[in-house]
PDB file of C-alpha atoms and ligand atoms in Angstrom:
ATOM      1  CA  MET A   1     119.828 142.826  69.589  1.00  0.00           C
ATOM      2  CA  SER A   2     120.411 140.601  72.048  1.00  0.00           C
ATOM      3  CA  ASP A   3     123.241 137.700  72.254  1.00  0.00           C
ATOM      4  CA  ILE A   4     121.512 135.096  74.560  1.00  0.00           C
ATOM      5  CA  VAL A   5     118.277 135.452  73.056  1.00  0.00           C
ATOM      6  CA  LEU A   6     117.425 132.526  71.334  1.00  0.00           C
ATOM      7  CA  SER A   7     114.522 133.912  69.630  1.00  0.00           C
ATOM      8  CA  GLU A   8     116.666 136.923  68.307  1.00  0.00           C
ATOM      9  CA  GLN A   9     119.195 134.831  66.723  1.00  0.00           C
ATOM     10  CA  ASN A  10     120.052 133.069  63.969  1.00  0.00           C
ATOM     11  CA  HIS A  11     120.851 129.503  63.125  1.00  0.00           C
ATOM     12  CA  ALA A  12     124.651 130.782  62.169  1.00  0.00           C
ATOM     13  CA  PHE A  13     124.992 133.020  64.971  1.00  0.00           C
ATOM     14  CA  ILE A  14     123.470 129.757  67.480  1.00  0.00           C
ATOM     15  CA  ARG A  15     125.930 127.101  65.446  1.00  0.00           C
ATOM     16  CA  SER A  16     128.488 128.873  65.760  1.00  0.00           C
ATOM     17  CA  GLN A  17     128.760 128.438  69.824  1.00  0.00           C
ATOM     18  CA  LYS A  18     129.394 126.846  72.739  1.00  0.00           C
ATOM     19  CA  TRP A  19     125.469 127.369  74.674  1.00  0.00           C
ATOM     20  CA  GLU A  20     126.508 125.785  78.329  1.00  0.00           C
ATOM     21  CA  VAL A  21     123.133 126.632  80.142  1.00  0.00           C
ATOM     22  CA  ALA A  22     119.350 127.036  78.907  1.00  0.00           C
ATOM     23  CA  VAL A  23     117.089 129.243  81.419  1.00  0.00           C
ATOM     24  CA  LEU A  24     113.975 128.200  80.743  1.00  0.00           C
ATOM     25  CA  PRO A  25     111.369 131.031  81.735  1.00  0.00           C
ATOM     26  CA  PHE A  26     107.484 130.456  83.050  1.00  0.00           C
ATOM     27  CA  GLY A  27     104.907 132.957  83.321  1.00  0.00           C
ATOM     28  CA  ALA A  28     101.060 133.740  83.090  1.00  0.00           C
ATOM     29  CA  THR A  29      98.735 135.478  81.746  1.00  0.00           C
ATOM     30  CA  GLU A  30      96.205 136.504  84.600  1.00  0.00           C
ATOM     31  CA  PRO A  31      94.596 139.727  85.313  1.00  0.00           C
ATOM     32  CA  HIS A  32      96.812 141.522  88.168  1.00  0.00           C
ATOM     33  CA  ASN A  33      94.965 143.867  90.257  1.00  0.00           C
ATOM     34  CA  PHE A  34      92.407 146.525  88.121  1.00  0.00           C
ATOM     35  CA  HIS A  35      96.286 148.505  87.499  1.00  0.00           C
ATOM     36  CA  MET A  36      98.822 146.237  85.541  1.00  0.00           C
ATOM     37  CA  PRO A  37      98.429 143.976  82.234  1.00  0.00           C
ATOM     38  CA  TYR A  38      97.619 140.181  81.671  1.00  0.00           C
ATOM     39  CA  GLY A  39     100.830 139.935  81.014  1.00  0.00           C
ATOM     40  CA  THR A  40     102.823 141.285  84.196  1.00  0.00           C
ATOM     41  CA  ASP A  41     104.333 137.564  85.367  1.00  0.00           C
ATOM     42  CA  ASN A  42     105.775 137.274  81.600  1.00  0.00           C
ATOM     43  CA  TYR A  43     107.387 140.688  81.210  1.00  0.00           C
ATOM     44  CA  GLU A  44     108.585 140.534  84.608  1.00  0.00           C
ATOM     45  CA  VAL A  45     110.471 136.941  83.757  1.00  0.00           C
ATOM     46  CA  ASP A  46     111.064 137.988  80.603  1.00  0.00           C
ATOM     47  CA  VAL A  47     113.738 141.183  81.269  1.00  0.00           C
ATOM     48  CA  VAL A  48     114.649 139.075  84.763  1.00  0.00           C
ATOM     49  CA  GLY A  49     116.035 136.298  82.347  1.00  0.00           C
ATOM     50  CA  ARG A  50     117.189 138.833  79.902  1.00  0.00           C
ATOM     51  CA  ARG A  51     119.199 140.545  82.977  1.00  0.00           C
ATOM     52  CA  VAL A  52     121.030 137.627  84.144  1.00  0.00           C
ATOM     53  CA  CYS A  53     121.781 135.439  81.174  1.00  0.00           C
ATOM     54  CA  GLU A  54     123.271 138.427  79.887  1.00  0.00           C
ATOM     55  CA  TYR A  55     125.457 139.289  83.145  1.00  0.00           C
ATOM     56  CA  ALA A  56     126.474 136.012  82.812  1.00  0.00           C
ATOM     57  CA  TYR A  57     127.879 135.923  79.557  1.00  0.00           C
ATOM     58  CA  LYS A  58     129.905 138.976  79.895  1.00  0.00           C
ATOM     59  CA  LYS A  59     131.550 137.026  82.810  1.00  0.00           C
ATOM     60  CA  GLY A  60     132.699 134.172  79.665  1.00  0.00           C
ATOM     61  CA  ALA A  61     129.375 132.226  80.582  1.00  0.00           C
ATOM     62  CA  LYS A  62     128.014 130.765  77.153  1.00  0.00           C
ATOM     63  CA  VAL A  63     124.546 130.694  78.796  1.00  0.00           C
ATOM     64  CA  LEU A  64     121.269 131.226  76.141  1.00  0.00           C
ATOM     65  CA  LEU A  65     117.793 132.801  77.602  1.00  0.00           C
ATOM     66  CA  LEU A  66     115.284 130.477  75.258  1.00  0.00           C
ATOM     67  CA  PRO A  67     111.240 131.929  75.172  1.00  0.00           C
ATOM     68  CA  THR A  68     109.066 132.684  78.488  1.00  0.00           C
ATOM     69  CA  MET A  69     105.775 129.801  78.679  1.00  0.00           C
ATOM     70  CA  PRO A  70     103.004 132.585  78.621  1.00  0.00           C
ATOM     71  CA  PHE A  71     100.638 130.293  79.526  1.00  0.00           C
ATOM     72  CA  GLY A  72     100.443 129.306  83.450  1.00  0.00           C
ATOM     73  CA  VAL A  73      98.648 126.755  86.192  1.00  0.00           C
ATOM     74  CA  ASN A  74      95.831 129.300  87.310  1.00  0.00           C
ATOM     75  CA  THR A  75      93.663 126.356  87.838  1.00  0.00           C
ATOM     76  CA  ASN A  76      92.432 128.998  90.873  1.00  0.00           C
ATOM     77  CA  HIS A  77      91.165 132.175  89.200  1.00  0.00           C
ATOM     78  CA  LEU A  78      88.539 130.961  86.688  1.00  0.00           C
ATOM     79  CA  LYS A  79      85.439 132.413  89.150  1.00  0.00           C
ATOM     80  CA  VAL A  80      87.031 136.141  88.717  1.00  0.00           C
ATOM     81  CA  PRO A  81      84.523 137.379  87.318  1.00  0.00           C
ATOM     82  CA  GLY A  82      85.120 138.657  83.441  1.00  0.00           C
ATOM     83  CA  ALA A  83      88.189 137.457  83.955  1.00  0.00           C
ATOM     84  CA  LEU A  84      89.945 135.744  81.444  1.00  0.00           C
ATOM     85  CA  ALA A  85      93.448 133.906  83.335  1.00  0.00           C
ATOM     86  CA  LEU A  86      95.149 131.226  80.466  1.00  0.00           C
ATOM     87  CA  SER A  87      95.345 128.422  82.606  1.00  0.00           C
ATOM     88  CA  VAL A  88      97.232 125.410  82.385  1.00  0.00           C
ATOM     89  CA  THR A  89      96.881 121.919  84.505  1.00  0.00           C
ATOM     90  CA  PRO A  90     100.681 121.073  86.167  1.00  0.00           C
ATOM     91  CA  THR A  91     100.074 118.312  84.237  1.00  0.00           C
ATOM     92  CA  THR A  92     100.549 119.772  80.882  1.00  0.00           C
ATOM     93  CA  LEU A  93     103.613 121.736  81.851  1.00  0.00           C
ATOM     94  CA  LEU A  94     105.027 118.695  82.718  1.00  0.00           C
ATOM     95  CA  LYS A  95     104.247 117.256  79.056  1.00  0.00           C
ATOM     96  CA  VAL A  96     105.376 121.060  78.154  1.00  0.00           C
ATOM     97  CA  LEU A  97     108.617 120.700  80.028  1.00  0.00           C
ATOM     98  CA  SER A  98     109.227 116.993  79.034  1.00  0.00           C
ATOM     99  CA  ASP A  99     109.480 117.126  75.519  1.00  0.00           C
ATOM    100  CA  LEU A 100     111.729 120.404  75.489  1.00  0.00           C
ATOM    101  CA  VAL A 101     113.928 118.256  78.228  1.00  0.00           C
ATOM    102  CA  GLU A 102     114.058 115.864  75.802  1.00  0.00           C
ATOM    103  CA  ALA A 103     114.440 118.700  72.275  1.00  0.00           C
ATOM    104  CA  LEU A 104     117.198 120.523  74.229  1.00  0.00           C
ATOM    105  CA  GLU A 105     118.973 117.118  75.137  1.00  0.00           C
ATOM    106  CA  ARG A 106     119.261 115.454  71.674  1.00  0.00           C
ATOM    107  CA  GLN A 107     120.688 118.876  70.509  1.00  0.00           C
ATOM    108  CA  GLY A 108     123.839 119.552  73.567  1.00  0.00           C
ATOM    109  CA  ILE A 109     122.160 120.558  76.244  1.00  0.00           C
ATOM    110  CA  ARG A 110     123.096 119.534  79.226  1.00  0.00           C
ATOM    111  CA  LYS A 111     121.996 121.768  82.214  1.00  0.00           C
ATOM    112  CA  LEU A 112     118.798 123.295  82.501  1.00  0.00           C
ATOM    113  CA  MET A 113     117.359 126.477  84.438  1.00  0.00           C
ATOM    114  CA  LEU A 114     114.085 126.147  84.290  1.00  0.00           C
ATOM    115  CA  LEU A 115     112.829 130.255  85.634  1.00  0.00           C
ATOM    116  CA  ASN A 116     110.252 130.743  87.402  1.00  0.00           C
ATOM    117  CA  GLY A 117     107.704 133.867  88.128  1.00  0.00           C
ATOM    118  CA  HIS A 118     104.054 132.708  88.709  1.00  0.00           C
ATOM    119  CA  GLY A 119     103.533 131.345  91.906  1.00  0.00           C
ATOM    120  CA  GLY A 120     100.665 128.561  91.257  1.00  0.00           C
ATOM    121  CA  ASN A 121     103.366 126.967  88.859  1.00  0.00           C
ATOM    122  CA  GLU A 122     105.016 124.806  90.956  1.00  0.00           C
ATOM    123  CA  LEU A 123     108.143 123.431  88.879  1.00  0.00           C
ATOM    124  CA  LYS A 124     110.056 120.896  92.000  1.00  0.00           C
ATOM    125  CA  PRO A 125     107.881 118.301  91.729  1.00  0.00           C
ATOM    126  CA  LEU A 126     108.180 118.411  88.356  1.00  0.00           C
ATOM    127  CA  THR A 127     112.000 117.569  88.211  1.00  0.00           C
ATOM    128  CA  ARG A 128     111.688 115.071  90.026  1.00  0.00           C
ATOM    129  CA  GLU A 129     109.146 113.251  87.653  1.00  0.00           C
ATOM    130  CA  LEU A 130     111.744 113.819  85.009  1.00  0.00           C
ATOM    131  CA  PHE A 131     115.290 112.974  87.599  1.00  0.00           C
ATOM    132  CA  HIS A 132     115.299 109.419  85.719  1.00  0.00           C
ATOM    133  CA  ARG A 133     114.388 109.574  82.630  1.00  0.00           C
ATOM    134  CA  THR A 134     117.415 112.958  81.800  1.00  0.00           C
ATOM    135  CA  LYS A 135     121.138 113.044  81.924  1.00  0.00           C
ATOM    136  CA  MET A 136     119.996 117.080  81.671  1.00  0.00           C
ATOM    137  CA  PHE A 137     120.657 118.600  84.996  1.00  0.00           C
ATOM    138  CA  LEU A 138     117.558 120.571  85.945  1.00  0.00           C
ATOM    139  CA  CYS A 139     117.492 123.483  88.483  1.00  0.00           C
ATOM    140  CA  VAL A 140     114.667 125.181  89.491  1.00  0.00           C
ATOM    141  CA  CYS A 141     114.467 129.194  90.894  1.00  0.00           C
ATOM    142  CA  ASP A 142     111.576 131.079  91.606  1.00  0.00           C
ATOM    143  CA  TRP A 143     113.148 134.604  91.102  1.00  0.00           C
ATOM    144  CA  TYR A 144     110.390 136.698  93.411  1.00  0.00           C
ATOM    145  CA  LYS A 145     111.903 135.212  96.060  1.00  0.00           C
ATOM    146  CA  VAL A 146     115.864 135.178  95.486  1.00  0.00           C
ATOM    147  CA  GLY A 147     116.096 138.349  97.021  1.00  0.00           C
ATOM    148  CA  ALA A 148     113.355 138.383 100.117  1.00  0.00           C
ATOM    149  CA  ASP A 149     115.744 138.939 102.789  1.00  0.00           C
ATOM    150  CA  GLN A 150     115.809 142.618 101.347  1.00  0.00           C
ATOM    151  CA  PHE A 151     112.745 143.460 100.698  1.00  0.00           C
ATOM    152  CA  LYS A 152     112.621 144.606 104.678  1.00  0.00           C
ATOM    153  CA  GLU A 153     115.175 147.381 102.922  1.00  0.00           C
ATOM    154  CA  ILE A 154     113.437 147.469  99.461  1.00  0.00           C
ATOM    155  CA  PHE A 155     109.418 147.618 100.614  1.00  0.00           C
ATOM    156  CA  VAL A 156     107.147 148.570 102.043  1.00  0.00           C
ATOM    157  CA  ALA A 157     104.967 146.499 102.828  1.00  0.00           C
ATOM    158  CA  PRO A 158     105.400 143.515 100.243  1.00  0.00           C
ATOM    159  CA  GLY A 159     102.359 141.365  99.613  1.00  0.00           C
ATOM    160  CA  GLU A 160     102.120 138.762  97.354  1.00  0.00           C
ATOM    161  CA  HIS A 161      99.993 139.571  93.594  1.00  0.00           C
ATOM    162  CA  ALA A 162     100.411 142.563  91.968  1.00  0.00           C
ATOM    163  CA  ASP A 163     101.587 144.193  95.131  1.00  0.00           C
ATOM    164  CA  GLU A 164     104.056 147.170  95.718  1.00  0.00           C
ATOM    165  CA  LEU A 165     106.494 144.691  94.503  1.00  0.00           C
ATOM    166  CA  GLU A 166     105.913 143.390  91.272  1.00  0.00           C
ATOM    167  CA  THR A 167     104.368 147.191  90.778  1.00  0.00           C
ATOM    168  CA  SER A 168     107.257 148.412  91.485  1.00  0.00           C
ATOM    169  CA  MET A 169     108.580 146.614  88.504  1.00  0.00           C
ATOM    170  CA  GLY A 170     106.403 147.330  86.475  1.00  0.00           C
ATOM    171  CA  LEU A 171     107.054 150.904  86.821  1.00  0.00           C
ATOM    172  CA  ALA A 172     110.595 149.971  86.191  1.00  0.00           C
ATOM    173  CA  TYR A 173     110.169 147.502  83.011  1.00  0.00           C
ATOM    174  CA  PHE A 174     106.967 148.296  81.085  1.00  0.00           C
ATOM    175  CA  PRO A 175     105.427 151.514  82.074  1.00  0.00           C
ATOM    176  CA  GLN A 176     103.721 151.308  79.520  1.00  0.00           C
ATOM    177  CA  PHE A 177     101.661 149.299  80.880  1.00  0.00           C
ATOM    178  CA  LEU A 178     100.457 150.018  83.949  1.00  0.00           C
ATOM    179  CA  LYS A 179      97.160 152.095  84.892  1.00  0.00           C
ATOM    180  CA  MET A 180      97.809 153.393  88.665  1.00  0.00           C
ATOM    181  CA  ASP A 181      94.934 155.525  89.043  1.00  0.00           C
ATOM    182  CA  GLN A 182      93.378 152.297  88.688  1.00  0.00           C
ATOM    183  CA  ALA A 183      95.165 150.668  91.347  1.00  0.00           C
ATOM    184  CA  GLY A 184      92.678 148.435  93.742  1.00  0.00           C
ATOM    185  CA  PRO A 185      93.477 148.187  97.389  1.00  0.00           C
ATOM    186  CA  GLY A 186      94.982 144.611  96.909  1.00  0.00           C
ATOM    187  CA  ILE A 187      93.396 143.078 100.492  1.00  0.00           C
ATOM    188  CA  GLY A 188      93.339 139.315 101.088  1.00  0.00           C
ATOM    189  CA  ARG A 189      91.458 137.866 102.861  1.00  0.00           C
ATOM    190  CA  LYS A 190      92.737 135.503 105.458  1.00  0.00           C
ATOM    191  CA  THR A 191      90.880 131.659 106.126  1.00  0.00           C
ATOM    192  CA  ARG A 192      88.802 130.937 108.758  1.00  0.00           C
ATOM    193  CA  PHE A 193      91.333 128.481 109.762  1.00  0.00           C
ATOM    194  CA  ASP A 194      94.376 129.697 111.980  1.00  0.00           C
ATOM    195  CA  ALA A 195      96.378 127.039 110.448  1.00  0.00           C
ATOM    196  CA  VAL A 196      96.025 127.915 107.516  1.00  0.00           C
ATOM    197  CA  ASN A 197      96.774 131.821 107.636  1.00  0.00           C
ATOM    198  CA  LYS A 198     100.249 130.634 109.855  1.00  0.00           C
ATOM    199  CA  GLY A 199     100.988 128.799 107.004  1.00  0.00           C
ATOM    200  CA  TRP A 200     101.717 125.489 108.488  1.00  0.00           C
ATOM    201  CA  VAL A 201      98.110 124.187 106.109  1.00  0.00           C
ATOM    202  CA  GLY A 202      98.398 124.872 102.908  1.00  0.00           C
ATOM    203  CA  LEU A 203      95.708 124.871  99.945  1.00  0.00           C
ATOM    204  CA  THR A 204      94.688 125.752  96.752  1.00  0.00           C
ATOM    205  CA  ARG A 205      92.859 129.268  97.848  1.00  0.00           C
ATOM    206  CA  PRO A 206      89.912 130.334  95.274  1.00  0.00           C
ATOM    207  CA  TRP A 207      90.617 133.830  94.475  1.00  0.00           C
ATOM    208  CA  HIS A 208      87.574 134.832  93.455  1.00  0.00           C
ATOM    209  CA  LEU A 209      87.358 134.553  97.146  1.00  0.00           C
ATOM    210  CA  LEU A 210      90.671 136.183  98.743  1.00  0.00           C
ATOM    211  CA  THR A 211      90.223 139.252  96.911  1.00  0.00           C
ATOM    212  CA  ASP A 212      87.966 141.756  95.624  1.00  0.00           C
ATOM    213  CA  ASP A 213      90.303 143.387  92.618  1.00  0.00           C
ATOM    214  CA  THR A 214      92.727 139.767  92.146  1.00  0.00           C
ATOM    215  CA  GLY A 215      95.125 142.036  94.194  1.00  0.00           C
ATOM    216  CA  VAL A 216      97.411 140.560  97.545  1.00  0.00           C
ATOM    217  CA  GLY A 217      99.460 143.990  98.746  1.00  0.00           C
ATOM    218  CA  ASP A 218      98.740 147.039  99.207  1.00  0.00           C
ATOM    219  CA  PRO A 219     100.679 148.846  95.665  1.00  0.00           C
ATOM    220  CA  SER A 220     100.628 152.408  95.935  1.00  0.00           C
ATOM    221  CA  THR A 221     103.559 152.548  97.437  1.00  0.00           C
ATOM    222  CA  ALA A 222     105.309 151.196  94.599  1.00  0.00           C
ATOM    223  CA  ALA A 223     107.720 152.752  92.894  1.00  0.00           C
ATOM    224  CA  ALA A 224     110.248 152.474  89.374  1.00  0.00           C
ATOM    225  CA  GLU A 225     113.700 152.937  92.103  1.00  0.00           C
ATOM    226  CA  LYS A 226     112.692 150.207  94.359  1.00  0.00           C
ATOM    227  CA  GLY A 227     111.637 148.074  91.293  1.00  0.00           C
ATOM    228  CA  ARG A 228     115.594 148.446  90.311  1.00  0.00           C
ATOM    229  CA  LYS A 229     117.074 148.003  94.058  1.00  0.00           C
ATOM    230  CA  LEU A 230     116.229 144.584  93.906  1.00  0.00           C
ATOM    231  CA  MET A 231     116.147 143.734  90.221  1.00  0.00           C
ATOM    232  CA  GLU A 232     120.204 144.379  91.213  1.00  0.00           C
ATOM    233  CA  VAL A 233     119.891 142.190  94.219  1.00  0.00           C
ATOM    234  CA  VAL A 234     117.975 139.445  91.989  1.00  0.00           C
ATOM    235  CA  GLU A 235     120.139 140.008  89.015  1.00  0.00           C
ATOM    236  CA  LYS A 236     123.967 139.534  90.514  1.00  0.00           C
ATOM    237  CA  ARG A 237     122.299 136.575  92.756  1.00  0.00           C
ATOM    238  CA  ILE A 238     121.123 134.774  89.588  1.00  0.00           C
ATOM    239  CA  GLY A 239     124.013 135.290  87.120  1.00  0.00           C
ATOM    240  CA  ASP A 240     126.733 134.546  89.318  1.00  0.00           C
ATOM    241  CA  PHE A 241     125.621 131.068  90.235  1.00  0.00           C
ATOM    242  CA  LEU A 242     125.327 130.492  86.530  1.00  0.00           C
ATOM    243  CA  VAL A 243     128.766 131.959  85.738  1.00  0.00           C
ATOM    244  CA  GLU A 244     129.821 128.992  88.561  1.00  0.00           C
ATOM    245  CA  LEU A 245     126.964 126.311  86.463  1.00  0.00           C
ATOM    246  CA  ALA A 246     128.003 127.094  83.505  1.00  0.00           C
ATOM    247  CA  LYS A 247     131.851 126.410  84.745  1.00  0.00           C
ATOM    248  CA  THR A 248     131.367 123.733  86.750  1.00  0.00           C
ATOM    249  CA  GLU A 249     131.691 120.473  85.049  1.00  0.00           C
ATOM    250  CA  MET A 250     129.554 117.660  85.677  1.00  0.00           C
ATOM    251  CA  ASP A 251     131.416 115.283  86.718  1.00  0.00           C
ATOM    252  CA  GLU A 252     130.727 111.971  88.351  1.00  0.00           C
ATOM    253  CA  LYS A 253     129.855 113.556  92.107  1.00  0.00           C
ATOM    254  CA  PHE A 254     128.367 116.755  89.818  1.00  0.00           C
ATOM    255  CA  PRO A 255     126.621 118.511  91.644  1.00  0.00           C
ATOM    256  CA  PHE A 256     128.546 117.578  95.320  1.00  0.00           C
TER     257      PHE A 256
HETATM  258 ZN1   ZN B 301     102.281 138.126  88.842  1.00  0.00          ZN
END
C-alpha cells in the first residue's frame, strides 16, 4: 500500500492531506507483438506513475497518483487480424479529461500532470481545448520520450512498439506476462512516400499494413537491466519536475 496511490488509500488519509499535484496516467489496451500482454501500456505507465510520485513524495511534495485510463486511441489498429484493441476516439478522451478536470478542480486540485504511455494518445491538443475553460494548470508528459537522449547508451536499436525498449520495461517490471519465445521480429514497413518515412509528413498508419506481428522494432536484444536503467533516468527527471511543480506558487505570472 502506498500513501500516494489514490486507489489504495482511504478517505481518512486522503482528506487529511493537502494535495499539490495530481498525476493522471493514460494507457491503452492493444496487441504488443506476440510476446507482450495487451495491457503493456497500462502496466508501464502505472509503474512509471507510481515511481515518480513516490520519488516526489519522499522529497516532501504532496503528489497523488490517480487510476490509469486503460483505453486509448487505437482507431488504426482495428483491422489487425484476430486483435481486440479497445479503442476510443480522441473526442472520448477529451470528454473523460474534461469531466475529471472539473471534478478535481471542484475538489481543490490546482495542478494536473497527464502522464501518457501510448503513442496514439495525443493529449496536448486536449489541454488546448480546455485551456480557457479551467483555472487548473495542465501539463502533458509522454514518459517514453523523457529519456530519449539516453537511448543510444542503453539500447542497441530502440523501435516504436513492443520493441527493445518496451520489452526491456516488461522484463524489468511485469515479466510474469511476457513470453519471449513467442516474439516476432517486429519489422515495420516503410510507406511509399519518402516525405512520410522521413517524418515531415505525418499520417495515421493502418497497423495491419505496417507490421505482421503488430510489433515495430526488434525485441530480441531486450533485457530487464535496460528497463531498469531507463527507469532510473525517467524517475529522476519526472520526479524532480513534480517536486518543482508542487513547490511553485501559482501567481499571476505562473509558469513564467
Ligand atoms: Zn506500448
